[in-house]
Tab-separated table of C-alpha atoms and ligand atoms in Angstrom:
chain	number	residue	atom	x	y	z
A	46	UNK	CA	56.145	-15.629	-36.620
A	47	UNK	CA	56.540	-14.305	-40.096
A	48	UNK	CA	57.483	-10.409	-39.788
A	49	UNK	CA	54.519	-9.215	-42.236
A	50	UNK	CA	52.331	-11.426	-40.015
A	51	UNK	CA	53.595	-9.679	-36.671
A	52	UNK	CA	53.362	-6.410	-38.047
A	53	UNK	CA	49.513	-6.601	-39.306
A	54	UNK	CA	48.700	-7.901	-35.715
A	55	UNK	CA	50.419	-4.916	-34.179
A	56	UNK	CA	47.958	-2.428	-36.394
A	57	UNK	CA	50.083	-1.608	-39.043
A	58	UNK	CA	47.798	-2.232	-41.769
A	59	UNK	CA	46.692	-5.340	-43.543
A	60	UNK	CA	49.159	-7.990	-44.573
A	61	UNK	CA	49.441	-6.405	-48.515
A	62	UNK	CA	50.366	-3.043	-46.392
A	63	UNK	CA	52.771	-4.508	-43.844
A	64	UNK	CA	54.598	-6.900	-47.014
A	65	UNK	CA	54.842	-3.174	-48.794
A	66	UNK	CA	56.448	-1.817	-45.919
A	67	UNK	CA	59.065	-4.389	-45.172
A	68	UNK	CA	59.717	-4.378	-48.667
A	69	UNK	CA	60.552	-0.764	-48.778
A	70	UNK	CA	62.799	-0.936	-46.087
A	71	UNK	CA	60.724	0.737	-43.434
A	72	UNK	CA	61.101	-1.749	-40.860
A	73	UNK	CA	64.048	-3.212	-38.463
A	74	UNK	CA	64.013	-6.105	-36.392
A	75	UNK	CA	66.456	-6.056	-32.944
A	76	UNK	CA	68.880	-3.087	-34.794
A	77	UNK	CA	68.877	-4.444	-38.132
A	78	UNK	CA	67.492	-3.684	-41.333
A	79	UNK	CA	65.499	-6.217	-42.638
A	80	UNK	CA	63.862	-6.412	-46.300
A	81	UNK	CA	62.167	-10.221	-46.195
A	82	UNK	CA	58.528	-9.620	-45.376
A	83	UNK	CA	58.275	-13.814	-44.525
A	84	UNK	CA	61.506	-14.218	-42.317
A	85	UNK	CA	60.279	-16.009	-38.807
A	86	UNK	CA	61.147	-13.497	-36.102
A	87	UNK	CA	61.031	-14.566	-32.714
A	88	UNK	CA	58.372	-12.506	-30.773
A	89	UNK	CA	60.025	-12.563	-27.797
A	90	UNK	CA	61.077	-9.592	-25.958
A	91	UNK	CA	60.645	-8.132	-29.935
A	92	UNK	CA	62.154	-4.176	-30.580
A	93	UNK	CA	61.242	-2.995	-33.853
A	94	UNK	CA	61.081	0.250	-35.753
A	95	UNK	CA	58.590	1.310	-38.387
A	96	UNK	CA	59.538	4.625	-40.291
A	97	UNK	CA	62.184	4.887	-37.697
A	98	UNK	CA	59.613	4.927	-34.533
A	99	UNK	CA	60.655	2.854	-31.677
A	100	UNK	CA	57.897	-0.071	-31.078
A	101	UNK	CA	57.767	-3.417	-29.181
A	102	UNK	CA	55.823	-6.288	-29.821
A	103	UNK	CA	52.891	-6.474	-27.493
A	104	UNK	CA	50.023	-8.969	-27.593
A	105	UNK	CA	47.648	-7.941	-26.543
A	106	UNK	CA	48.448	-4.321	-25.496
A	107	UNK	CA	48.053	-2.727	-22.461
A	108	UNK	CA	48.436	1.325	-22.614
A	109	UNK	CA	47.841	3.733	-19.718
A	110	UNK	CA	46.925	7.283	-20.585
A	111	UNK	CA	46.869	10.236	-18.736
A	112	UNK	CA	43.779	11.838	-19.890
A	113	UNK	CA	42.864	15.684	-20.312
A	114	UNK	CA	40.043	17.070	-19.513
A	115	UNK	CA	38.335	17.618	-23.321
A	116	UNK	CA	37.853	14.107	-24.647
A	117	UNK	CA	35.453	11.745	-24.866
A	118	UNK	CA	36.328	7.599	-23.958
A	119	UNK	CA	34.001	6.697	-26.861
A	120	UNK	CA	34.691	5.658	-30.632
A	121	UNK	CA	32.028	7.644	-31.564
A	122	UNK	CA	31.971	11.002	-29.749
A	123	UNK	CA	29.643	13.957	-29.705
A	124	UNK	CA	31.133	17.043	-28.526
A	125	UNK	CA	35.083	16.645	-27.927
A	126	UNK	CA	37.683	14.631	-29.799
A	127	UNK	CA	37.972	10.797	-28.416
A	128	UNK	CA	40.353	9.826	-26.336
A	129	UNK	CA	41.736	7.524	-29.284
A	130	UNK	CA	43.119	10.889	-30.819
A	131	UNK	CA	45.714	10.930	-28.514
A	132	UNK	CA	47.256	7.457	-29.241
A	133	UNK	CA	49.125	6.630	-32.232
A	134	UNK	CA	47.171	4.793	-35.267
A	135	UNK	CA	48.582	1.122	-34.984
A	136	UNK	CA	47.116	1.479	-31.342
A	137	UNK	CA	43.762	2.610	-32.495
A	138	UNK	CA	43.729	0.051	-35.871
A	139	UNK	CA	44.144	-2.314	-33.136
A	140	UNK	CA	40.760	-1.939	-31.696
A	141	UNK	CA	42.220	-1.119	-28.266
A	142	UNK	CA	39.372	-0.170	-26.014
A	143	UNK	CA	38.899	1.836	-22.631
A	144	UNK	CA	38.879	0.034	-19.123
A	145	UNK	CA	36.012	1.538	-18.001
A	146	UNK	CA	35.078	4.906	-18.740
A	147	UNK	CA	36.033	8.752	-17.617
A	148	UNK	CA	33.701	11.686	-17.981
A	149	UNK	CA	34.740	14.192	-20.730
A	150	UNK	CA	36.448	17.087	-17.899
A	151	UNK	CA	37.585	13.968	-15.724
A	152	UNK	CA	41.426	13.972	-15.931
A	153	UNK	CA	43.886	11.447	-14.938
A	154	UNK	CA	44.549	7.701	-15.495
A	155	UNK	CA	43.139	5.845	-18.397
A	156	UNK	CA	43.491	2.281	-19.175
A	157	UNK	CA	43.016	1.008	-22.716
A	158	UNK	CA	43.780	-2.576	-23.394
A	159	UNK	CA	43.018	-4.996	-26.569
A	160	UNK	CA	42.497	-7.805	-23.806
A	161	UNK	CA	38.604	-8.621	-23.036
A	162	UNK	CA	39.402	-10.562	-20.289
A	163	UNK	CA	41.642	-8.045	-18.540
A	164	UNK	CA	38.853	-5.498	-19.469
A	165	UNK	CA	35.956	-7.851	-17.888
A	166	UNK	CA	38.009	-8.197	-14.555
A	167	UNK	CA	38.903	-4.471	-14.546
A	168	UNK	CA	35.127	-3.450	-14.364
A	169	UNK	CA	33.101	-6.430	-13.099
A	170	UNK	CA	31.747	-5.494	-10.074
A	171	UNK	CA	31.972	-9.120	-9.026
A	172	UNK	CA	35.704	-8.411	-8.717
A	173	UNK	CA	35.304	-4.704	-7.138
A	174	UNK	CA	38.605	-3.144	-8.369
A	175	UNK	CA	39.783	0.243	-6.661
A	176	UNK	CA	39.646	3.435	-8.515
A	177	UNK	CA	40.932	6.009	-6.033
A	178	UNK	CA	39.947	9.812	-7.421
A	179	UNK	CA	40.822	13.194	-6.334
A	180	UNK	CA	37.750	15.570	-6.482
A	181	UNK	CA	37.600	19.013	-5.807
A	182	UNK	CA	35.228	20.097	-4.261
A	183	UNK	CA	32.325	23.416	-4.790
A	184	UNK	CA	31.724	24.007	-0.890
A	185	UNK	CA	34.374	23.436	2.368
A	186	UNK	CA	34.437	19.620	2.843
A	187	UNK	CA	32.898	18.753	6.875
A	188	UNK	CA	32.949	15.582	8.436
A	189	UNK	CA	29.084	15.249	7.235
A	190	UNK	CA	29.990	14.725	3.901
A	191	UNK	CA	32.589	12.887	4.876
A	192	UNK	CA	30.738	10.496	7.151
A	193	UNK	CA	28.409	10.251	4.218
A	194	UNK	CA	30.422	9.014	1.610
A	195	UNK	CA	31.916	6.381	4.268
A	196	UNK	CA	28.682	5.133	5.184
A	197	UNK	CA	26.944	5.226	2.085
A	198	UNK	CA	24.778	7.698	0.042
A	199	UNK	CA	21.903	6.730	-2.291
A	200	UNK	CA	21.825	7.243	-5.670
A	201	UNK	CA	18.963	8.680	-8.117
A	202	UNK	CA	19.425	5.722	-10.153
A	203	UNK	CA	18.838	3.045	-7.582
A	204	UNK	CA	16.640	4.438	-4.588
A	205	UNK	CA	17.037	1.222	-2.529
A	206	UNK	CA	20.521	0.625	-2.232
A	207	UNK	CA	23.221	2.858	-0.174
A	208	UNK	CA	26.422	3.378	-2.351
A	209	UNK	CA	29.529	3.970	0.200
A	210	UNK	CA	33.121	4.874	-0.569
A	211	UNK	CA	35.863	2.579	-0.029
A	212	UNK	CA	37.772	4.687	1.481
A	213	UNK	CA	37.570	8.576	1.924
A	214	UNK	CA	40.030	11.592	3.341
A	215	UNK	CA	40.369	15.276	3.760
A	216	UNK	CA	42.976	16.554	1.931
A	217	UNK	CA	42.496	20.157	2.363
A	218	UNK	CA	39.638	22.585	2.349
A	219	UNK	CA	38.052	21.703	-0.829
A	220	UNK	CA	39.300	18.636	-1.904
A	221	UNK	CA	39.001	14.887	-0.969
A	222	UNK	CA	40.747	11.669	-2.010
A	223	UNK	CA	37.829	8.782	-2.732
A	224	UNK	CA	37.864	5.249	-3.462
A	225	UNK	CA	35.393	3.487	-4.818
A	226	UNK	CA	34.952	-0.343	-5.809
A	227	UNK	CA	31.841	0.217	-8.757
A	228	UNK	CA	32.412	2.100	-11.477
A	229	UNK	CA	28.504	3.012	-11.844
A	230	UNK	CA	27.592	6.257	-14.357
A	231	UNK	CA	29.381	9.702	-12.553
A	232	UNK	CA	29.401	7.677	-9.926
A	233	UNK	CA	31.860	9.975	-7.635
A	234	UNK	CA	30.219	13.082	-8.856
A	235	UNK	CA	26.352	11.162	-7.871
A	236	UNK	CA	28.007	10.095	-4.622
A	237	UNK	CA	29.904	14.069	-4.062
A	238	UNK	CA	26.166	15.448	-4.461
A	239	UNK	CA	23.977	13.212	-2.409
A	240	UNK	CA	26.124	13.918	0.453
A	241	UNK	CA	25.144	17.866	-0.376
A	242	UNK	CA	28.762	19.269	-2.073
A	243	UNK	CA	29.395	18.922	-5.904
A	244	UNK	CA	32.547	18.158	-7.759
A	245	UNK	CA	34.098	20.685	-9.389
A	246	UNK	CA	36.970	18.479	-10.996
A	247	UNK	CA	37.705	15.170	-11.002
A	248	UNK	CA	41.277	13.233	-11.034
A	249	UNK	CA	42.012	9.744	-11.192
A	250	UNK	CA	45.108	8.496	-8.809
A	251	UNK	CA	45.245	5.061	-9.366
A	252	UNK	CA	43.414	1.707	-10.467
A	253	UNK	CA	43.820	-1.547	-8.503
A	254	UNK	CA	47.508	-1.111	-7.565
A	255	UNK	CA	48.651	0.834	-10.726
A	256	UNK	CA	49.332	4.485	-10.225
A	257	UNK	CA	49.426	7.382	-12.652
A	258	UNK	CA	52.957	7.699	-13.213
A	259	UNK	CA	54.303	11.410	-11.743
A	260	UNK	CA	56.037	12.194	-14.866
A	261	UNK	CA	53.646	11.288	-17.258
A	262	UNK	CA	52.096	14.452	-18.518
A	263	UNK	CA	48.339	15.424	-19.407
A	264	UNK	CA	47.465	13.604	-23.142
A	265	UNK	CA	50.905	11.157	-22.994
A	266	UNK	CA	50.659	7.006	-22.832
A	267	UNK	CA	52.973	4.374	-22.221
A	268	UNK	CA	52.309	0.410	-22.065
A	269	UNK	CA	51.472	-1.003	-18.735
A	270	UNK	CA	52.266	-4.183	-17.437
A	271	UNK	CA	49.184	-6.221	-16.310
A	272	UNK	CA	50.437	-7.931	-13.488
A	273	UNK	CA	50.574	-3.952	-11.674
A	274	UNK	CA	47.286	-3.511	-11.558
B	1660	URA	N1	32.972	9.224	-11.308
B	1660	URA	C1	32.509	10.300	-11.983
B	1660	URA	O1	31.583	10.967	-11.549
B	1660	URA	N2	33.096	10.610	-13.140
B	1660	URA	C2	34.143	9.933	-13.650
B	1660	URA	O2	34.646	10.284	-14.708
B	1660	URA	C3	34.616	8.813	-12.932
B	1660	URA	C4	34.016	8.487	-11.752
């Protein structure tokens, strides 16, 4: 693909802007220097720098984040600065969008992907894929609560249907690890107070498979592979 071509789809601008930049020998291909905005570059496996930042060609993207509390997974938000602040601007120019969403003071893992299908199958709930949250928890956890969220609590929202947890342990006085298969409105924090405790804070572990990475710190990304989640 022609490099100005590969660049624009990677959010670095329009095609005038990405020409300009290859032009003024911003831009390496695989080590080298490179000052031909129309030389065919072979996507594959593609390293590239742009002002002398590391990238590599992905399409579409895939980016995990580890959220802080503070932000808001919306391109328009109201009270804190979107999550989108945190990611560099080719990211955001390409229209990468949250997998689902997290509340403003939930923290923890994040996906953001320019792939519609990936985000349809992430959040259908014909396909029911895990979200497993830590929440801590207002009053001692008991094994009412517990044997509520396990068997199902009913929400405000839907009087007639019984919401359960996936799965659902202790892990110490005041906090629990859950696991839920919907991904309905607060739905942990809904599910945390029909069974008569409230959340105090809120942490996502993992989705599907895919794991928050231990050493990936509060407001730092990194791409993703798919095929973990
Ligand atoms: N459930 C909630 O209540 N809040 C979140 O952010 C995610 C799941």
């Amino acid at each position: 693909m022609q490099l100005e071509r590969i660049l624009q789809s990677q959010g670095f601008g329009t095609r005038r802007e990405c020409r300009a930049l290859v032009r003024l020998e911003r831009v390496t291909v695989r080590g080298e220097m490179v000052d031909d905005p129309f030389v065919d570059v072979d996507t594959a496996d593609l390293d590239y720098t742009v002002d002398g930042e590391a990238w590599r060609y992905h399409e579409p993207s895939y980016v995990m984040l580890h959220k802080p509390a503070g932000h808001e997974c919306s391109q328009k938000p109201k009270h804190h600065p979107a999550v989108f602040s945190l990611l560099p601007s080719p990211l955001v120019v390409r229209a990468i969008q949250c997998v689902g969403r997290l509340d403003e003071d939930t923290t923890g893992l994040l996906l953001l992907t320019d792939d519609g299908q990936l985000i349809h199958k992430l959040t259908s709930p014909k396909h029911g894929v895990l979200k497993r949250y830590v929440a801590t928890v207002k009053h001692a956890v008991d094994d009412a609560m517990l044997k509520a969220l396990g068997g199902g609590v009913v929400l405000n929202d839907a009087p007639d249907v019984s919401v359960a947890a996936h799965a659902v342990e202790q892990l110490d006085e005041h906090r629990i690890a859950i696991t839920i298969g919907e991904g309905k409105y607060h739905q942990v924090k809904r599910m945390v107070a029909a069974a008569g405790n409230r959340v105090e804070a809120l942490h996502r572990v993992a989705v599907g498979r895919l794991e928050l990475p231990a050493d990936l710190a509060p407001g730092e990304w990194r791409w993703f592979d798919p095929a973990e989640v």
